[in-house]
Each structure stands twice: as C-alpha cells, then as structure tokens.
Amino acid sequence: MIRFILLQNRQGKTRLAKYYIPLEESEKHKVEYEVHRLVVNRDPKFTNFVEFRTHKVIYRRYAGLFFSLCVDITDNELAYLESIHLFVEILDHFFSNVCELDLVFNFHKVYLILDEFILAGELQETSKRAIIERMGELEKQE
Amino acid sequence: MALSGMRGLSVFISDVRNCQNKEQERLRVDKELGNIRTRFKNEKGLTPYEKKKYVWKMLYIHMLGYDVDFGHMEAVSLISAPKYPEKQVGYIVTSCLLNENHDFLRLAINTVRNDIVGRNETFQCLALTLVGNIGGREFAESLAPDVQKLLISSSCRPLVRKKAALCLVRLFRKNPDVMNVDSWSDRMAQLLDERDLGVVTSSMSLLVALVSNNHEEYWSCLPKCVKVLERLSRNQDVPQEYTYYGIPSPWLQVKAMRALQYFPTIEDPDTRRSLFEVLQRILMGTDVVKNVNKNNASHAVLFEALALVMHLDAEKEMMSQCVALLGKFIAVREPNIRYLGLENMTRMLMVTDVQDIIKRHQAQIITSLKDPDISIRRRALDLLYGMCDVSNAKDIVEELLQYLSTAEFVMREELSLKIAILAEKFAPDLSWYVDVILQLIDKAGDFVSDDIWFRVVQFVTNNEDLQPYAALKAREYLDKPAIHETMVKVSAYILGEIQPSSGQKAWM
C-alpha cells in the first residue's frame, strides 16, 4: 500500500502531504526532511526507487517538484511510478498546463483530486476522465 | 491560477510568499493564527464561510511546518456542517491533521455514520473517504456493516461503491473480524465480474487484502481473477479511458496477478491453461518502446507476471524464458529495468534451481556491484550473495572485498557480514578463509562484529594445521604501519595460540 505521498520542491518545501498511516506531527516533519534529502541529491540517471527505512520510496521529478510515494517493500515499483505520472497528467489537465504555483494557490483542490485518485493507500480510480468528471460534479456543488 | 472564491485565503498565501525571510514568515503566520484563535473563540460571529476559510488557512499553515493543534476541534466540528462546502473542508482538513490515534476523532463517529447511511451521495463519499484514509479500530467496529451495505447496493453508483470497497480494505486491516467470510466469498466473486473497471480495481484491492490474510475462503475468486486478466489482456470491453498509453489498465493487471500469488496452486486445468496463455502473451509480447510511460507500464505488468510464474513454479520452459528475460534486463542501460532485473533474479534463486543459468551472468552482475547508483549496488550485492556457491565463492568474495574498500558506510556492515558468511560457508580450504577474514578486518575493522573474529580465532584454535599459516599472516599485518584494534586482538589471539614448535618458525 501507499504509506504516504509527498510533493516537495527543490528547497524541501512541502506542497502536498497525505499520510495513510498514523504519524505524529514531529514524525511527519522528520519523514519529510529525510525523504527530501534522499531524493533531491540523486542523479537523474539513477533509478526512481530508493530504500527508505524498511520501505521504499518511488519518486520522480517534474520541473521543480519531487513527487514521492512511500510504499511497501514488496510493492510493484513501475506500477507506482506510472501512477505518479497519471496523477501528474490529471493535475495537468485540471489546471491546464499545471505549474507549481497552481498547486500552491489551489492546494485545497489538489487534496480533493487526490482523494478521488487514492483511498486507504490504494489506487481508487485510474481513469483520468472519470476523475476530471467527478471534479466537475463537485465544483457545481460548491 | 484561478482560485474559486476565498479571496482571503489567496491574500494570505501571497502575504506569506512575499515574506523576505523565515522570521517575517513566522510573524505573519503567528499574526494569522492569533486572529483565527480569537475568531474561533467567539463562535457566534463566525459564518460558515468564514469558518471554512480559517480552517483551510490552518491547513496551509500546517503545511508550512507550523503547529496548529488548537484548530483540530474546529476542523472536526465542520464535519457536522449542514452544507457541502463547509462539510467538505471539515472532512478533508480532518483527514490531513488528525489520525486514528487522536481522541477527537471519536467525536465524529456519529456524524460520519449519519452521512454514510444518509441519502446524500456526496456526503456518503466524503464520509467513506475519511474513514478509508484515517479510520481506526473503533470506526471499523461501528461502521463496517454500513459500508458493506453500500458496496453491494445496486442503487449506488460505481463512484460510491469503489470508495466503499477501499474503505473496507482499511477497516479490514484494522480489524479482520469485520468481514464475515461466509457472505463475502460469493460477493467478492460477483464484484470481480462487474463491468465498471473502477469498481473492479477497488474490489481487487479488497480481494488482495482478504486473501493475503487467508486465501482459504476465496477459492471461488481465483477463476474470476483469471477472467479479469483475460479481459484486459485481450482488450475486451475495456473503455478507452482505462487504457494507459495503449495498455489496458496496467494497474488492474498487476493487482489481479498479485491476488493470484496468494493462492498456493491452481487446480482446475482450464483455469490454469487460460492463465498460462495470458502469461505467455505477456512474457513474449512485451517489447521495449521509446515512450517511457508506455514502457514502464508494460514492464510493470511483465515483472508482476514474472513474479506470478515464479510463484506457480510451473513449466520448466516458462521458467527458462523468465531467466532469459532477466538476463537481458540486467544488462540494459535503463536503470529501473536493470534494478528490477537484479531484484527478480535474486527472487528466482529462492524459488527454483536456476543457479547454473544465473551464474552465466556473473560478470554482468559484478559490473552492477560497481554501479554509481546505490540502489543498484544493493540489489547486485543481494544477488551475488544469493548465487554464491563452492564454484564461484572465491571470485565473488574477492570482488566483494575489493568493493568493500570503496563502499560507503551504510553498506559496510552488511557487506562485512555477508563476506564473512560466504567465506565460512564456501571456503575451499581454511587458509583461504583466514586470509579473507584478516583482509576483512584490515579493510573494514569498524564494521566487523565480534562474532566474526571470534569465529576465525575458534577455527585457528581447533585446527593445529592451520596455525602456522594463520600466525604468518597475522605477523604480516602486525608489521603494517597502522592497524585496526580488532586486528591487534585477533593477531594476539592467533599468535598466543601457537604451539611452541610451529610458533618458533613463525616468529622467525
């Protein structure tokens, strides 16, 4: 399962953090610091997988943002790597050519989208269309 | 960059961003927190819109890294709001700020339950999402029956049902007793037959959770999993929206194959045949393509298929196809595939007797041990350790010792232990073993545990024939300008053990 998902920029600022395992505040900050350190220094020519404590982090960089998923050690790495990409494609579609600032000023929408994409640490929906349509439904109710 | 409504939130975010330094930011944030605290205290004057705005601000401040404990109550209380915009904020912010260990959450159980059993679909979804993301044991006990009803209700949209399925995954993980097996075995089988792939995907996750706990009750789901794979593999009834770069839901394929790995065997010959056809198609038909995402997705499916083939430990022919593929993968330039090739080759060692075929790739694996990427080096080490036997021990241990000199600290302890174990297990003769251990101590003394050097001393003590050689070697190391403390101890022991006759020779 996905234990947590993090979006961090190069400086380590958290743009999105969702935890599917119970962690205290101080533990979360520690995790965010460690994961950032782990991924920010890796050569782009290296694998997108790196061991993290007794789990692994699947990550990819898009422009100035690092998308990291912490998953169980037995999980399928490439499947999760592409789920990151799917998420990015959804964000890109929703915000029409997304950039970091979109995610900053609309962080509340990003959480909404994420909740349509992942639930209980598992992929909920893999159709970009279904998620975008759902977001449309929700916007109407605001 | 449009922000729908909530101008106050945008302004706040802009203010924070315009701060020149951390001090200024802290001041601005504290000011805002103070303002929010005051407004929350005086509940009467607070409109739902304002409450919503403040709770979002609180989440933003929390994301910046500041403490917002005082606001938990407000976030949770918004869950009871009558209208969607406020309720939504309550649910989302609560799931970000709180977890199952927070007592506050208990206060919300009744409201959450009302939303789940109520008629408002949007509220149902919000509630299912909260429970699925942060629900604990108590939620499991109170809500499982209601969530189960939603999952099998034909009047619920797929949207609700897939959330119910995943919500159940969490509740089950918190308390396996919530799933009454008798009724669920058939229901799971039915869910896997559904047309809507969103529901099937979520249900498959639920199945994996159930069978990983105990597969005995879910045999009827086995052929269903195979049917799902067939459907996807033949691209039958797969809407375009579920096709990812031309591949029918790779994630569902991976999940289905994962579920199958929890069943020890496949008895029914027809099911077996169907599955093998699918696997064969995947093994033989996955080409390397230019598009990175398509390549990753198709190989995600391929690697899971490999794992399934290994698990079934089936036809020899299929197994050799797998090893051949892996042999190819560990030599490609693409690092992810190389990594997975090494990892899966290691798994293969444990399953079946393919040692000989794998040993043919030794040179390539040793090259990977020197890869600049630590992730790959780790996998190479595991593989070399696993494939070591009497025939290649000398070469492999030699390489590992060489690598030890340049390995970074995080790997040295594991490396030392592995070298010591291999040296002892597969030593062609004892003097080689002594050599290796002494070299080990010389190169990485700090990381050589006491157990390791106790053992070498034990061997020397119990083998008189070994003593002259051991003494000679120990003497050589003692002559070096700088030696590790452990080396001094070992040498002292060895030289101290020598019988007078052989000892004289050594001291000469």
XYZ file of C-alpha atoms in Angstrom:
650
model
C 0.000 0.000 0.000
C 0.933 3.640 -0.234
C 2.037 4.819 3.162
C 2.316 8.458 2.226
C 2.571 10.750 -0.736
C 4.686 13.883 -0.772
C 5.096 16.742 -3.192
C 8.145 18.779 -2.377
C 10.077 21.407 -4.241
C 13.836 21.525 -4.558
C 14.180 23.574 -1.391
C 12.239 20.977 0.557
C 9.003 22.938 0.915
C 6.028 20.636 1.160
C 3.347 21.367 -1.429
C 1.239 18.326 -0.601
C 1.469 15.700 2.116
C -1.013 12.899 2.641
C -0.402 10.109 5.120
C -2.254 6.814 5.072
C -0.538 5.570 8.212
C -0.856 7.309 11.584
C 2.153 9.505 12.308
C 2.555 12.267 14.868
C 3.417 15.792 13.742
C 7.057 15.562 14.725
C 7.400 12.220 12.949
C 5.875 13.668 9.802
C 8.345 16.544 9.781
C 11.205 14.112 10.216
C 9.938 11.946 7.384
C 9.522 14.916 5.068
C 13.027 16.086 5.824
C 14.553 12.659 5.270
C 12.702 11.898 2.072
C 13.626 15.256 0.632
C 17.279 14.686 1.406
C 17.087 11.244 -0.111
C 15.601 12.248 -3.443
C 16.937 15.724 -4.046
C 20.520 14.586 -4.392
C 20.014 11.592 -6.607
C 21.376 11.753 -10.097
C 18.630 11.866 -12.755
C 20.348 8.907 -14.413
C 19.692 6.728 -11.367
C 16.668 4.553 -10.680
C 13.453 6.082 -9.434
C 13.458 3.723 -6.471
C 15.293 4.170 -3.228
C 15.194 2.341 0.093
C 13.714 4.310 2.949
C 13.742 2.775 6.415
C 12.039 -0.603 5.986
C 10.063 0.555 2.962
C 10.855 2.129 -0.343
C 10.235 5.452 -1.953
C 9.227 5.673 -5.583
C 9.830 9.175 -6.860
C 10.037 11.293 -9.950
C 10.888 14.884 -10.586
C 8.689 17.131 -12.669
C 10.256 20.546 -13.237
C 10.975 21.835 -9.726
C 8.749 19.363 -7.908
C 9.529 15.942 -6.489
C 6.611 13.526 -6.315
C 7.363 10.772 -3.809
C 5.335 7.734 -2.861
C 6.405 5.624 0.080
C 5.247 2.056 -0.494
C 5.727 -1.394 0.993
C 8.932 -3.226 0.185
C 7.042 -5.835 -1.875
C 5.074 -3.397 -3.999
C 5.416 -3.161 -7.794
C 7.779 -0.266 -8.402
C 6.996 0.504 -12.023
C 3.257 0.388 -11.432
C 3.576 3.036 -8.742
C 5.994 5.078 -10.827
C 3.377 5.306 -13.527
C 0.654 6.094 -11.021
C 2.688 9.189 -10.162
C 2.677 10.079 -13.823
C -1.047 9.509 -14.069
C -1.572 11.858 -11.139
C 0.552 14.499 -12.824
C -1.429 14.094 -16.047
C -4.647 14.591 -14.099
C -3.303 17.731 -12.440
C -2.058 18.959 -15.788
C -5.476 18.516 -17.328
C -7.333 20.043 -14.408
C -5.150 23.140 -14.197
C -4.468 23.380 -17.933
C -0.724 23.039 -18.044
C -0.051 22.912 -14.348
C 2.835 24.694 -12.626
C 3.974 24.753 -9.018
C 2.134 27.980 -8.264
C -1.167 26.387 -9.281
C -0.613 23.756 -6.660
C 0.288 26.356 -4.043
C -2.734 28.594 -4.511
C -5.119 25.722 -5.094
C -3.786 23.254 -2.577
C -7.317 22.584 -1.384
C -8.308 21.417 -4.854
C -5.248 19.203 -5.073
C -6.337 17.396 -1.921
C -9.774 16.931 -3.437
C -8.315 15.437 -6.595
C -6.015 13.209 -4.582
C -8.981 11.878 -2.630
C -10.560 10.755 -5.905
C -7.366 9.076 -7.002
C -6.106 7.255 -3.903
C -8.051 5.928 -0.919
C -6.844 3.846 2.021
C -3.414 3.851 0.424
C -4.635 2.075 -2.732
C -5.425 3.332 -6.229
C -9.119 4.144 -6.353
C -9.601 5.191 -9.943
C -7.289 5.015 -12.917
C -9.444 6.764 -15.481
C -8.353 10.349 -15.907
C -11.712 11.115 -17.444
C -13.677 9.718 -14.522
C -11.711 11.823 -12.057
C -11.989 15.041 -14.044
C -15.719 14.477 -14.469
C -16.071 13.898 -10.762
C -14.215 17.130 -10.013
C -16.664 18.881 -12.312
C -19.584 17.465 -10.351
C -18.056 18.644 -7.098
C -17.332 22.144 -8.388
C -21.008 22.561 -9.198
C -21.879 21.893 -5.581
C -19.528 24.461 -4.100
C -4.031 30.043 -11.455
C -7.652 30.846 -10.663
C -8.851 30.435 -7.130
C -12.584 29.993 -6.799
C -13.735 32.305 -4.078
C -11.905 32.597 -0.775
C -10.029 35.726 -1.601
C -8.856 35.898 1.988
C -7.015 32.625 1.542
C -5.226 33.792 -1.628
C -4.215 37.014 0.008
C -2.821 35.170 2.990
C -0.852 32.795 0.778
C 0.546 35.740 -1.178
C 1.499 37.539 2.010
C 3.419 34.525 3.234
C 5.196 34.122 -0.072
C 6.219 37.743 -0.072
C 7.957 37.461 3.263
C 11.648 38.078 2.840
C 12.821 35.558 5.399
C 11.766 32.896 7.891
C 11.407 35.444 10.701
C 8.989 37.560 8.743
C 7.074 34.477 7.745
C 6.781 33.374 11.346
C 5.487 36.799 12.323
C 2.875 36.798 9.587
C 1.790 33.255 10.434
C 1.603 33.978 14.159
C -0.496 37.045 13.443
C -2.879 34.969 11.413
C -3.008 32.186 13.987
C -3.787 34.727 16.678
C -6.567 36.145 14.554
C -8.007 32.703 13.881
C -7.824 31.737 17.549
C -9.735 34.865 18.524
C -12.396 34.374 15.887
C -12.854 30.717 16.847
C -13.345 31.646 20.499
C -16.225 33.888 19.562
C -18.226 31.315 17.638
C -21.367 33.385 17.416
C -19.967 35.847 14.965
C -18.490 33.253 12.646
C -20.285 32.474 9.384
C -19.826 29.007 7.894
C -17.947 30.618 5.001
C -15.520 32.284 7.366
C -15.039 29.102 9.361
C -14.273 27.284 6.154
C -11.740 29.907 5.139
C -9.976 29.767 8.512
C -9.790 26.001 8.539
C -8.207 25.994 5.057
C -5.762 28.623 6.271
C -4.933 26.368 9.177
C -4.127 23.539 6.820
C -1.927 25.802 4.754
C -0.089 26.957 7.864
C 0.308 23.333 8.899
C 1.831 22.540 5.503
C 4.336 25.321 6.030
C 5.507 23.366 9.047
C 3.827 25.189 11.915
C 1.852 23.714 14.775
C -1.933 24.147 14.613
C -3.130 21.899 17.422
C -5.750 24.330 18.668
C -7.684 24.078 15.455
C -8.349 20.345 15.442
C -11.664 20.823 17.204
C -12.846 23.316 14.607
C -11.927 21.084 11.717
C -13.753 18.132 13.211
C -16.780 20.246 14.063
C -17.133 21.310 10.428
C -17.837 17.690 9.588
C -21.265 18.256 11.113
C -21.931 21.297 8.924
C -25.233 21.053 7.064
C -23.983 22.226 3.703
C -21.444 20.660 1.367
C -18.843 23.475 1.052
C -18.250 23.543 4.798
C -18.637 19.834 5.347
C -16.083 19.165 2.650
C -13.483 21.305 4.398
C -14.159 19.605 7.704
C -13.630 16.167 6.224
C -10.536 16.960 4.194
C -8.697 19.015 6.793
C -9.517 16.491 9.496
C -8.023 13.716 7.422
C -4.854 15.780 6.976
C -4.399 16.967 10.532
C -5.681 14.055 12.578
C -5.078 10.329 12.630
C -6.690 7.313 14.276
C -4.798 7.957 17.499
C -6.470 11.296 18.118
C -9.293 11.119 20.621
C -11.121 13.964 18.916
C -11.882 11.750 16.017
C -14.193 9.658 18.121
C -16.444 12.654 18.489
C -17.159 12.485 14.802
C -18.190 8.845 14.546
C -21.903 9.511 14.821
C -21.904 12.285 12.277
C -19.828 10.198 9.940
C -22.181 7.299 10.320
C -25.170 9.511 9.615
C -23.515 10.658 6.420
C -22.783 7.103 5.367
C -26.315 5.822 5.876
C -27.961 9.029 4.722
C -29.383 9.773 1.283
C -26.885 12.377 0.194
C -24.420 10.698 -2.135
C -21.835 13.457 -1.895
C -21.861 13.239 1.890
C -21.543 9.482 1.673
C -18.448 9.895 -0.447
C -16.880 12.378 1.952
C -17.522 10.061 4.881
C -16.224 6.951 3.128
C -13.089 8.853 2.152
C -12.380 9.996 5.697
C -12.910 6.569 7.181
C -10.907 4.922 4.421
C -7.986 7.246 4.916
C -7.736 7.583 8.679
C -10.314 5.308 10.276
C -9.170 3.202 13.217
C -10.450 0.143 15.046
C -13.424 1.923 16.549
C -14.580 3.106 13.172
C -14.160 -0.438 11.944
C -16.436 -1.821 14.606
C -19.134 0.821 14.277
C -19.225 1.341 10.557
C -18.193 -1.813 8.741
C -21.722 -3.190 8.292
C -22.955 0.101 6.819
C -20.031 0.363 4.453
C -20.531 -3.220 3.330
C -24.161 -2.448 2.501
C -23.067 0.349 0.212
C -20.567 -1.826 -1.592
C -23.156 -4.371 -2.615
C -26.042 -1.985 -3.119
C -27.243 -1.926 -6.698
C -28.738 1.525 -6.237
C -25.343 3.043 -5.525
C -23.273 4.489 -8.312
C -19.875 2.929 -9.065
C -18.410 6.092 -7.566
C -19.733 5.213 -4.125
C -19.112 1.509 -4.406
C -15.448 1.800 -5.227
C -14.964 4.108 -2.249
C -16.824 1.619 -0.089
C -14.561 -1.179 -1.308
C -11.385 0.662 -0.360
C -12.887 1.897 2.875
C -13.433 -1.769 3.706
C -9.807 -2.504 2.909
C -8.797 -0.164 5.662
C -11.416 -1.359 8.121
C -10.398 -4.956 7.442
C -6.756 -4.105 8.029
C -7.718 -2.540 11.352
C -9.913 -5.439 12.381
C -10.110 -8.585 10.218
C -13.228 -9.730 12.046
C -15.384 -7.156 10.305
C -15.590 -9.237 7.171
C -17.913 -12.116 7.783
C -16.372 -14.616 5.428
C -19.423 -16.724 4.672
C -21.231 -13.998 2.844
C -18.205 -12.291 1.352
C -16.734 -15.130 -0.600
C -19.551 -15.064 -3.157
C -19.892 -11.313 -3.102
C -16.243 -10.820 -3.936
C -16.602 -13.184 -6.859
C -19.562 -11.131 -8.103
C -17.730 -7.844 -7.707
C -14.903 -9.083 -9.890
C -17.413 -9.812 -12.633
C -18.597 -6.203 -12.797
C -18.339 -4.123 -15.890
C -17.151 -0.900 -14.296
C -13.371 -1.118 -14.093
C -13.198 1.422 -11.271
C -15.250 -0.927 -9.119
C -13.221 -3.939 -10.245
C -9.947 -2.159 -9.468
C -11.038 -1.260 -5.948
C -12.585 -4.670 -5.382
C -9.360 -6.309 -6.483
C -7.511 -4.351 -3.781
C -10.047 -5.625 -1.297
C -9.525 -9.177 -2.528
C -5.756 -8.852 -2.141
C -6.251 -7.684 1.438
C -8.581 -10.583 2.173
C -6.530 -13.380 0.601
C -3.242 -12.111 1.978
C -4.810 -12.734 5.347
C -6.371 -16.088 4.473
C -6.989 -17.396 0.985
C -8.902 -20.489 2.058
C -12.332 -18.934 1.820
C -11.848 -17.243 -1.513
C -11.087 -20.034 -3.958
C -14.147 -19.057 -5.991
C -12.404 -15.782 -6.750
C -9.428 -17.440 -8.365
C -11.030 -18.090 -11.750
C -12.542 -14.602 -11.595
C -9.083 -13.078 -11.306
C -8.003 -15.034 -14.342
C -11.085 -13.821 -16.212
C -10.209 -10.237 -15.366
C -6.706 -10.808 -16.715
C -8.095 -12.335 -19.868
C -10.456 -9.440 -20.347
C -7.617 -6.957 -20.069
C -5.097 -8.989 -21.977
C -7.461 -9.329 -24.934
C -8.647 -5.751 -24.543
C -12.244 -6.906 -24.325
C -14.774 -4.462 -23.045
C -12.107 -2.064 -21.846
C -13.247 1.533 -22.290
C -10.679 3.897 -23.759
C -10.474 5.830 -20.507
C -8.975 2.807 -18.798
C -6.289 2.376 -21.380
C -2.961 3.868 -20.427
C -0.691 4.536 -23.409
C -2.382 1.677 -25.187
C -2.191 -0.742 -22.288
C -5.493 -1.862 -20.714
C -5.351 -0.813 -17.084
C -1.849 -1.948 -16.180
C -2.631 -1.370 -12.502
C -5.544 -3.755 -12.504
C -3.476 -6.361 -14.328
C -0.778 -6.045 -11.676
C -3.312 -6.243 -8.842
C -5.004 -9.318 -10.300
C -1.692 -11.102 -10.693
C -0.793 -10.110 -7.155
C -4.037 -11.614 -5.848
C -3.237 -14.877 -7.629
C 0.085 -15.086 -5.809
C -1.739 -15.669 -2.561
C -3.212 -18.934 -3.761
C -0.818 -21.864 -3.436
C -1.927 -23.683 -6.581
C -4.346 -23.603 -9.472
C -6.096 -26.941 -9.564
C -8.589 -26.511 -12.361
C -6.869 -27.340 -15.676
C -8.986 -24.932 -17.735
C -8.249 -22.012 -15.457
C -4.601 -22.991 -15.479
C -4.474 -23.095 -19.231
C -6.186 -19.726 -19.590
C -3.803 -18.134 -17.141
C -0.737 -19.564 -18.822
C -1.908 -18.265 -22.160
C -2.150 -14.792 -20.701
C 1.235 -15.070 -19.028
C 2.844 -16.398 -22.168
C 1.482 -13.485 -24.150
C 2.903 -11.060 -21.617
C 6.295 -12.744 -21.433
C 6.729 -12.928 -25.163
C 4.876 -9.828 -26.216
C 6.359 -7.072 -24.087
C 8.606 -5.047 -26.313
C 10.820 -2.193 -25.384
C 9.346 1.019 -26.726
C 10.547 4.590 -26.887
C 7.733 6.102 -24.865
C 8.913 5.986 -21.262
C 5.476 5.750 -19.716
C 4.263 3.024 -22.015
C 7.482 1.145 -21.440
C 7.184 1.410 -17.682
C 3.555 0.377 -17.679
C 4.086 -2.674 -19.886
C 7.099 -3.716 -17.871
C 5.228 -3.235 -14.606
C 2.865 -5.894 -15.930
C 5.749 -8.041 -17.144
C 7.555 -8.051 -13.815
C 4.400 -8.946 -11.945
C 3.854 -11.761 -14.441
C 7.397 -12.949 -13.723
C 6.631 -12.980 -10.011
C 3.480 -14.987 -10.680
C 5.304 -17.506 -12.862
C 7.915 -17.926 -10.132
C 5.191 -18.425 -7.586
C 3.453 -21.068 -9.657
C 6.877 -22.648 -10.153
C 5.417 -24.140 -13.207
C 6.537 -25.338 -16.554
C 10.290 -25.531 -16.874
C 10.065 -23.863 -20.224
C 8.334 -20.822 -18.881
C 10.875 -20.553 -16.113
C 13.765 -20.564 -18.539
C 12.010 -17.896 -20.582
C 11.873 -15.816 -17.412
C 15.529 -16.278 -16.642
C 16.410 -15.409 -20.225
C 14.411 -12.203 -19.972
C 16.050 -11.320 -16.687
C 19.457 -11.982 -18.176
C 18.620 -9.427 -20.840
C 17.296 -6.910 -18.341
C 20.298 -6.781 -16.074
C 22.402 -5.579 -18.981
C 20.190 -2.801 -20.329
C 21.092 0.841 -19.903
C 17.754 1.851 -18.446
C 18.433 1.828 -14.698
C 14.927 0.961 -13.496
C 14.795 -2.171 -15.607
C 18.312 -3.122 -14.616
C 17.400 -2.733 -10.961
C 14.284 -4.863 -11.335
C 16.214 -7.449 -13.324
C 18.650 -7.859 -10.450
C 15.926 -7.891 -7.836
C 13.867 -10.508 -9.628
C 16.867 -12.662 -10.388
C 17.525 -12.769 -6.651
C 13.952 -13.880 -6.057
C 14.377 -16.563 -8.660
C 17.237 -18.087 -6.726
C 14.952 -18.793 -3.856
C 12.274 -20.431 -5.878
C 13.825 -22.903 -8.184
C 17.032 -24.470 -9.311
C 18.224 -21.970 -11.858
C 21.530 -21.264 -10.185
C 23.543 -22.528 -13.116
C 21.803 -20.345 -15.647
C 22.114 -17.332 -13.402
C 25.817 -17.937 -12.839
C 26.396 -17.359 -16.540
C 25.602 -13.712 -15.875
C 28.098 -13.343 -13.103
C 30.309 -10.868 -14.942
C 27.397 -8.521 -15.621
C 26.230 -8.734 -12.040
C 29.685 -7.880 -10.779
C 29.666 -4.852 -13.043
C 26.440 -3.775 -11.366
C 28.148 -4.030 -7.999
C 30.218 -1.060 -9.129
C 27.319 0.957 -10.487
C 27.221 4.619 -9.419
C 23.648 4.152 -8.171
C 23.494 2.766 -4.639
C 20.060 1.263 -5.282
C 21.556 -0.921 -7.980
C 24.622 -1.790 -5.926
C 22.350 -3.037 -3.139
C 20.471 -5.349 -5.475
C 23.722 -6.616 -7.012
C 25.057 -7.410 -3.564
C 21.941 -9.364 -2.626
C 22.128 -11.331 -5.849
C 25.825 -12.144 -5.562
C 25.281 -13.269 -2.009
C 22.428 -15.496 -3.052
C 24.126 -17.076 -6.038
C 27.366 -17.836 -4.279
C 28.395 -21.464 -4.049
C 31.576 -23.502 -3.909
C 32.339 -22.991 -7.577
C 32.301 -19.204 -7.613
C 32.879 -18.289 -3.957
C 36.489 -17.300 -4.451
C 35.698 -14.909 -7.280
C 32.700 -13.406 -5.625
C 34.308 -12.917 -2.229
C 37.314 -11.372 -3.960
C 35.065 -8.854 -5.710
C 33.164 -8.083 -2.534
C 36.377 -7.448 -0.645
C 37.503 -5.092 -3.371
C 34.187 -3.301 -3.302
C 34.422 -3.004 0.474
C 37.329 -0.590 0.144
C 35.184 1.968 -1.627
C 31.746 1.175 -0.254
C 30.011 3.852 1.728
C 29.415 3.402 5.425
C 25.772 2.470 5.245
C 26.672 -0.654 3.343
C 29.845 -1.740 5.102
C 28.322 -3.609 7.997
C 26.037 -5.660 5.806
C 28.859 -6.222 3.350
C 31.260 -7.419 6.066
C 28.727 -9.825 7.459
C 27.937 -11.245 4.045
C 31.609 -11.665 3.183
C 32.253 -13.454 6.468
C 29.313 -15.788 5.991
C 30.219 -16.642 2.413
C 33.853 -17.152 3.316
C 32.971 -19.602 6.027
C 30.267 -21.434 4.111
C 32.125 -21.962 0.868
C 35.789 -21.888 1.764
C 37.724 -24.256 -0.492
C 40.249 -24.514 2.313
C 40.660 -22.990 5.746
C 43.719 -20.914 4.987
C 41.783 -19.023 2.349
C 39.102 -18.414 4.938
C 41.611 -16.994 7.411
C 43.015 -14.803 4.654
C 39.625 -13.399 3.843
C 38.696 -12.615 7.414
C 42.011 -10.914 8.080
C 41.587 -8.881 4.913
C 38.097 -8.021 6.047
C 39.319 -6.720 9.359
C 42.072 -4.802 7.644
C 39.691 -3.049 5.281
C 36.674 -2.501 7.489
C 37.597 -3.198 11.065
C 34.951 -0.867 12.469
C 32.203 -2.841 10.826
C 33.405 -6.327 11.665
C 31.368 -7.581 14.583
C 32.941 -9.527 17.407
C 31.176 -12.700 16.289
C 33.161 -12.678 13.100
C 36.615 -12.505 14.589
C 35.702 -14.853 17.452
C 34.923 -17.456 14.822
C 38.178 -17.149 12.966
C 40.061 -17.452 16.230
C 37.983 -20.508 17.074
C 38.889 -22.141 13.765
C 42.543 -21.459 14.259
C 42.433 -22.810 17.810
C 40.738 -26.015 16.717
C 42.928 -26.651 13.702
C 46.588 -27.130 14.514
C 47.480 -27.441 10.828
C 46.098 -24.016 10.230
C 48.136 -22.333 12.900
C 51.447 -21.771 11.143
C 49.751 -20.107 8.199
C 47.484 -18.057 10.400
C 50.397 -16.952 12.529
C 52.361 -15.948 9.427
C 49.512 -13.866 8.123
C 48.852 -12.248 11.477
C 52.516 -11.344 11.713
C 52.374 -9.708 8.275
C 49.509 -7.488 9.326
C 51.214 -6.567 12.562
C 54.096 -5.262 10.515
C 51.902 -2.696 8.847
C 52.251 0.909 9.966
C 48.647 1.318 11.057
C 46.314 -1.471 12.032
C 42.848 -1.704 13.438
C 42.249 -2.508 17.083
C 40.393 -5.655 16.094
C 43.386 -6.784 14.077
C 45.580 -6.407 17.137
C 43.189 -8.544 19.175
C 42.940 -11.235 16.519
C 46.673 -11.347 15.936
C 47.333 -11.541 19.641
C 44.964 -14.461 19.999
C 46.310 -16.298 16.997
C 49.922 -15.817 17.926
C 49.123 -16.690 21.506
C 47.519 -19.978 20.457
C 50.512 -21.219 18.559
C 52.094 -24.446 19.832
C 55.763 -23.975 20.624
C 57.066 -25.989 17.642
C 55.238 -24.165 14.862
C 55.453 -20.921 16.759
C 59.214 -20.734 16.512
C 59.056 -20.952 12.757
C 56.537 -18.158 12.566
C 58.499 -15.849 14.783
C 61.492 -16.310 12.607
